[in-house]
PDB file of C-alpha atoms and ligand atoms in Angstrom:
ATOM      1  CA  MET A 466       6.003 -24.409  11.681  1.00 66.00           C
ATOM      2  CA  SER A 467       5.692 -24.131   7.941  1.00 71.00           C
ATOM      3  CA  ASP A 468       8.950 -23.628   6.017  1.00 71.00           C
ATOM      4  CA  ASP A 469       7.807 -20.920   3.635  1.00 91.00           C
ATOM      5  CA  CYS A 470       5.431 -19.063   5.967  1.00 98.00           C
ATOM      6  CA  VAL A 471       6.365 -15.435   6.668  1.00 98.00           C
ATOM      7  CA  PHE A 472       4.594 -15.418  10.043  1.00 98.00           C
ATOM      8  CA  CYS A 473       6.308 -18.644  11.147  1.00 98.00           C
ATOM      9  CA  SER A 474       9.574 -16.904  10.222  1.00 98.00           C
ATOM     10  CA  ILE A 475       8.595 -13.995  12.473  1.00 98.00           C
ATOM     11  CA  VAL A 476       7.782 -16.413  15.317  1.00 98.00           C
ATOM     12  CA  ASP A 477      11.202 -18.024  14.823  1.00 97.00           C
ATOM     13  CA  GLY A 478      12.966 -14.655  14.802  1.00 97.00           C
ATOM     14  CA  ASP A 479      14.194 -15.097  11.220  1.00 97.00           C
ATOM     15  CA  ILE A 480      12.253 -12.046  10.020  1.00 97.00           C
ATOM     16  CA  PRO A 481      12.106  -8.922  12.213  1.00 98.00           C
ATOM     17  CA  ALA A 482       8.820  -7.560  13.508  1.00 98.00           C
ATOM     18  CA  ARG A 483       7.672  -4.844  15.886  1.00 98.00           C
ATOM     19  CA  THR A 484       6.379  -7.160  18.591  1.00 98.00           C
ATOM     20  CA  VAL A 485       3.832  -5.650  20.961  1.00 98.00           C
ATOM     21  CA  HIS A 486       2.710  -8.730  22.912  1.00 98.00           C
ATOM     22  CA  GLU A 487       3.936 -12.272  23.398  1.00 98.00           C
ATOM     23  CA  THR A 488       2.839 -15.310  25.365  1.00 98.00           C
ATOM     24  CA  ASP A 489       3.776 -18.991  25.055  1.00 97.00           C
ATOM     25  CA  ASP A 490       1.062 -19.437  22.424  1.00 98.00           C
ATOM     26  CA  VAL A 491       0.407 -16.057  20.841  1.00 98.00           C
ATOM     27  CA  LEU A 492       2.386 -13.252  19.235  1.00 98.00           C
ATOM     28  CA  ALA A 493       1.226  -9.766  18.237  1.00 98.00           C
ATOM     29  CA  PHE A 494       3.159  -7.331  16.076  1.00 98.00           C
ATOM     30  CA  LEU A 495       2.572  -4.262  13.954  1.00 98.00           C
ATOM     31  CA  ASP A 496       1.401  -4.833  10.392  1.00 98.00           C
ATOM     32  CA  ALA A 497       4.260  -3.929   8.021  1.00 98.00           C
ATOM     33  CA  ASN A 498       1.858  -2.241   5.616  1.00 98.00           C
ATOM     34  CA  PRO A 499      -0.645  -0.672   8.010  1.00 98.00           C
ATOM     35  CA  LEU A 500      -4.156   0.388   7.065  1.00 98.00           C
ATOM     36  CA  ALA A 501      -4.052   2.790  10.009  1.00 98.00           C
ATOM     37  CA  ARG A 502      -1.655   3.905  12.719  1.00 98.00           C
ATOM     38  CA  GLY A 503      -1.386   1.037  15.182  1.00 98.00           C
ATOM     39  CA  HIS A 504      -2.660  -1.696  12.792  1.00 98.00           C
ATOM     40  CA  THR A 505      -1.713  -4.844  14.694  1.00 98.00           C
ATOM     41  CA  LEU A 506      -1.763  -8.538  13.809  1.00 98.00           C
ATOM     42  CA  VAL A 507      -2.374 -11.173  16.473  1.00 98.00           C
ATOM     43  CA  ILE A 508      -1.350 -14.731  15.579  1.00 98.00           C
ATOM     44  CA  PRO A 509      -1.097 -18.163  17.127  1.00 98.00           C
ATOM     45  CA  LYS A 510       2.586 -19.137  17.210  1.00 98.00           C
ATOM     46  CA  ALA A 511       1.741 -22.576  15.838  1.00 98.00           C
ATOM     47  CA  HIS A 512       1.108 -22.629  12.125  1.00 98.00           C
ATOM     48  CA  ALA A 513      -2.523 -23.026  11.067  1.00 98.00           C
ATOM     49  CA  ARG A 514      -4.093 -21.755   7.876  1.00 98.00           C
ATOM     50  CA  HIS A 515      -7.730 -21.402   8.949  1.00 98.00           C
ATOM     51  CA  VAL A 516      -9.336 -20.219  12.157  1.00 98.00           C
ATOM     52  CA  GLY A 517     -11.306 -23.477  12.197  1.00 98.00           C
ATOM     53  CA  ASP A 518      -8.033 -25.435  12.322  1.00 97.00           C
ATOM     54  CA  LEU A 519      -7.205 -24.081  15.808  1.00 98.00           C
ATOM     55  CA  GLU A 520      -7.511 -26.335  18.829  1.00 97.00           C
ATOM     56  CA  ASP A 521      -9.954 -24.985  21.434  1.00 97.00           C
ATOM     57  CA  ASP A 522      -7.216 -23.889  23.858  1.00 97.00           C
ATOM     58  CA  LEU A 523      -5.333 -22.033  21.165  1.00 98.00           C
ATOM     59  CA  ALA A 524      -8.487 -20.375  19.862  1.00 98.00           C
ATOM     60  CA  SER A 525      -9.219 -19.238  23.416  1.00 98.00           C
ATOM     61  CA  ALA A 526      -5.684 -17.922  23.902  1.00 98.00           C
ATOM     62  CA  LEU A 527      -5.848 -16.080  20.594  1.00 98.00           C
ATOM     63  CA  PHE A 528      -9.139 -14.396  21.367  1.00 98.00           C
ATOM     64  CA  ALA A 529      -8.026 -13.547  24.904  1.00 98.00           C
ATOM     65  CA  ALA A 530      -5.015 -11.751  23.426  1.00 98.00           C
ATOM     66  CA  VAL A 531      -7.229  -9.931  20.924  1.00 98.00           C
ATOM     67  CA  ALA A 532      -9.576  -8.831  23.706  1.00 98.00           C
ATOM     68  CA  GLU A 533      -6.673  -7.612  25.824  1.00 98.00           C
ATOM     69  CA  LEU A 534      -4.836  -5.877  23.007  1.00 98.00           C
ATOM     70  CA  THR A 535      -7.672  -4.122  21.203  1.00 98.00           C
ATOM     71  CA  PRO A 536      -8.178  -1.412  23.851  1.00 98.00           C
ATOM     72  CA  ARG A 537      -4.397  -1.124  24.323  1.00 98.00           C
ATOM     73  CA  VAL A 538      -3.862  -0.565  20.612  1.00 98.00           C
ATOM     74  CA  GLN A 539      -6.663   1.984  20.534  1.00 98.00           C
ATOM     75  CA  SER A 540      -5.364   3.957  23.473  1.00 98.00           C
ATOM     76  CA  ALA A 541      -1.765   3.849  22.159  1.00 98.00           C
ATOM     77  CA  VAL A 542      -2.806   5.725  19.015  1.00 98.00           C
ATOM     78  CA  ASP A 543      -5.725   7.617  20.549  1.00 98.00           C
ATOM     79  CA  ALA A 544      -8.223   5.888  18.255  1.00 98.00           C
ATOM     80  CA  ASP A 545     -12.000   6.233  18.466  1.00 98.00           C
ATOM     81  CA  GLY A 546     -12.717   2.591  17.630  1.00 98.00           C
ATOM     82  CA  ALA A 547     -11.301  -0.464  15.901  1.00 98.00           C
ATOM     83  CA  ASN A 548     -12.225  -3.084  13.350  1.00 98.00           C
ATOM     84  CA  VAL A 549     -11.211  -6.573  14.425  1.00 98.00           C
ATOM     85  CA  GLY A 550     -11.298  -9.328  11.843  1.00 98.00           C
ATOM     86  CA  ILE A 551      -9.842 -12.317  10.073  1.00 98.00           C
ATOM     87  CA  ASN A 552      -9.531 -12.890   6.348  1.00 98.00           C
ATOM     88  CA  ASP A 553     -10.166 -16.640   6.359  1.00 98.00           C
ATOM     89  CA  GLY A 554      -9.330 -18.233   3.020  1.00 98.00           C
ATOM     90  CA  GLU A 555      -8.266 -16.818  -0.314  1.00 97.00           C
ATOM     91  CA  ALA A 556     -11.843 -15.951  -1.302  1.00 96.00           C
ATOM     92  CA  ALA A 557     -11.971 -13.699   1.767  1.00 97.00           C
ATOM     93  CA  GLY A 558      -8.692 -11.998   0.866  1.00 96.00           C
ATOM     94  CA  GLN A 559      -6.292 -14.041   2.993  1.00 98.00           C
ATOM     95  CA  GLU A 560      -2.809 -13.499   1.604  1.00 98.00           C
ATOM     96  CA  VAL A 561      -0.654 -14.910   4.400  1.00 98.00           C
ATOM     97  CA  PRO A 562      -1.709 -18.543   5.010  1.00 98.00           C
ATOM     98  CA  HIS A 563      -1.193 -18.389   8.787  1.00 98.00           C
ATOM     99  CA  VAL A 564      -4.192 -17.357  10.913  1.00 98.00           C
ATOM    100  CA  HIS A 565      -3.968 -13.705  11.926  1.00 98.00           C
ATOM    101  CA  VAL A 566      -6.422 -11.339  13.517  1.00 98.00           C
ATOM    102  CA  HIS A 567      -6.276  -7.782  12.239  1.00 98.00           C
ATOM    103  CA  VAL A 568      -6.811  -5.060  14.848  1.00 98.00           C
ATOM    104  CA  ILE A 569      -7.278  -1.903  12.809  1.00 98.00           C
ATOM    105  CA  PRO A 570      -7.692   1.330  14.786  1.00 98.00           C
ATOM    106  CA  ARG A 571     -10.370   3.657  13.475  1.00 98.00           C
ATOM    107  CA  PHE A 572     -10.662   7.399  13.821  1.00 98.00           C
ATOM    108  CA  ASP A 573     -13.740   9.568  13.528  1.00 98.00           C
ATOM    109  CA  GLY A 574     -13.942  10.751   9.933  1.00 97.00           C
ATOM    110  CA  ASP A 575     -11.051   8.582   8.698  1.00 97.00           C
ATOM    111  CA  GLY A 576     -12.923   7.756   5.485  1.00 97.00           C
ATOM    112  CA  GLY A 577     -12.757   3.998   6.049  1.00 96.00           C
ATOM    113  CA  ALA A 578     -15.651   1.563   5.964  1.00 95.00           C
ATOM    114  CA  PRO A 579     -17.255  -0.840   8.442  1.00 95.00           C
ATOM    115  CA  LEU A 580     -16.852  -4.615   8.184  1.00 94.00           C
ATOM    116  CA  HIS A 581     -20.216  -4.654   6.377  1.00 92.00           C
ATOM    117  CA  ALA A 582     -18.318  -3.384   3.334  1.00 93.00           C
ATOM    118  CA  VAL A 583     -16.293  -6.583   2.916  1.00 93.00           C
ATOM    119  CA  GLY A 584     -19.171  -8.656   1.521  1.00 90.00           C
ATOM    120  CA  GLY A 585     -20.045  -8.889  -2.162  1.00 89.00           C
ATOM    121  CA  GLU A 586     -23.496  -8.173  -3.521  1.00 92.00           C
ATOM    122  CA  ARG A 587     -26.083  -8.737  -0.750  1.00 93.00           C
ATOM    123  CA  PRO A 588     -28.211 -11.872  -1.274  1.00 95.00           C
ATOM    124  CA  ASP A 589     -31.997 -11.517  -1.152  1.00 96.00           C
ATOM    125  CA  LEU A 590     -32.922 -14.516   1.018  1.00 97.00           C
ATOM    126  CA  SER A 591     -36.440 -15.712   1.782  1.00 97.00           C
ATOM    127  CA  ASP A 592     -37.422 -16.781   5.286  1.00 98.00           C
ATOM    128  CA  ASP A 593     -37.244 -20.420   4.144  1.00 98.00           C
ATOM    129  CA  GLU A 594     -33.738 -19.927   2.814  1.00 98.00           C
ATOM    130  CA  LEU A 595     -32.658 -18.224   6.043  1.00 98.00           C
ATOM    131  CA  ASP A 596     -34.161 -21.132   8.025  1.00 98.00           C
ATOM    132  CA  ALA A 597     -32.283 -23.649   5.869  1.00 98.00           C
ATOM    133  CA  VAL A 598     -28.977 -21.815   6.324  1.00 98.00           C
ATOM    134  CA  ALA A 599     -29.470 -21.563  10.080  1.00 98.00           C
ATOM    135  CA  ASP A 600     -30.289 -25.296  10.240  1.00 98.00           C
ATOM    136  CA  ALA A 601     -27.207 -26.188   8.192  1.00 98.00           C
ATOM    137  CA  ILE A 602     -24.947 -24.171  10.490  1.00 98.00           C
ATOM    138  CA  ALA A 603     -26.587 -25.503  13.659  1.00 98.00           C
ATOM    139  CA  GLU A 604     -26.393 -29.149  12.568  1.00 94.00           C
TER     140      GLU A 604
HETATM  141  P1  AMP B1200      -4.207 -10.900   4.909  1.00 90.64           P
HETATM  142  O1  AMP B1200      -4.633 -10.307   3.594  1.00 90.64           O
HETATM  143  O2  AMP B1200      -5.308 -10.933   5.910  1.00 90.64           O
HETATM  144  O3  AMP B1200      -3.529 -12.235   4.722  1.00 90.64           O
HETATM  145  O4  AMP B1200      -3.165  -9.868   5.496  1.00 90.64           O
HETATM  146  C1  AMP B1200      -1.806 -10.106   5.601  1.00 90.64           C
HETATM  147  C2  AMP B1200      -1.222  -8.927   6.307  1.00 90.64           C
HETATM  148  O5  AMP B1200       0.091  -9.246   6.687  1.00 90.64           O
HETATM  149  C3  AMP B1200      -1.152  -7.656   5.456  1.00 90.64           C
HETATM  150  O6  AMP B1200      -1.852  -6.613   6.142  1.00 90.64           O
HETATM  151  C4  AMP B1200       0.331  -7.380   5.348  1.00 90.64           C
HETATM  152  O7  AMP B1200       0.637  -5.995   5.365  1.00 90.64           O
HETATM  153  C5  AMP B1200       0.883  -8.094   6.568  1.00 90.64           C
HETATM  154  N1  AMP B1200       2.256  -8.547   6.465  1.00 90.64           N
HETATM  155  C6  AMP B1200       2.808  -9.275   5.457  1.00 90.64           C
HETATM  156  N2  AMP B1200       4.111  -9.523   5.719  1.00 90.64           N
HETATM  157  C7  AMP B1200       4.380  -8.946   6.927  1.00 90.64           C
HETATM  158  C8  AMP B1200       5.550  -8.854   7.743  1.00 90.64           C
HETATM  159  N3  AMP B1200       6.706  -9.419   7.386  1.00 90.64           N
HETATM  160  N4  AMP B1200       5.461  -8.175   8.922  1.00 90.64           N
HETATM  161  C9  AMP B1200       4.289  -7.622   9.296  1.00 90.64           C
HETATM  162  N5  AMP B1200       3.156  -7.673   8.569  1.00 90.64           N
HETATM  163  C10 AMP B1200       3.202  -8.320   7.395  1.00 90.64           C
HETATM  164 ZN1   ZN B1201       2.995 -20.109   9.613  1.00 90.64          ZN
END
């Protein structure tokens, strides 16, 4: 629990939310400023800023909830697809410093963009540079 965290306040019941799913470890509720009908946020109840801060069990519980909820959200609003993603860190657009997975329903012809659109200018990487990046991640 973090004192000034809006999502911890939702978990504690101090701020209202339209809850759609709850387990001992995970809570899901509608985004208050939705990008689409049915835009849902799935969070661990325990406060953590970054996805990499989650213990293995909690990461598993979070993803299990996302996997269960994504088709439910889609069918509830009769969507044709969904974007599922995390803004991890301020540079990635994270505004609320408590891990949350966005489930954003998508509709044919809705004028939105794929996740590919979130990156900046595409880097032009040589094979050697790609090898070095892969090695650094795999290390
Ligand atoms: P992010 O930029 O990934 O940190 O997104 C934060 C999301 O939280 C935004 O989509 C907000 O609309 C949403 N949000 C902020 N406050 C609340 C709240 N009290 N209840 C529900 N959603 C919220
Ligand atoms: Zn929090």
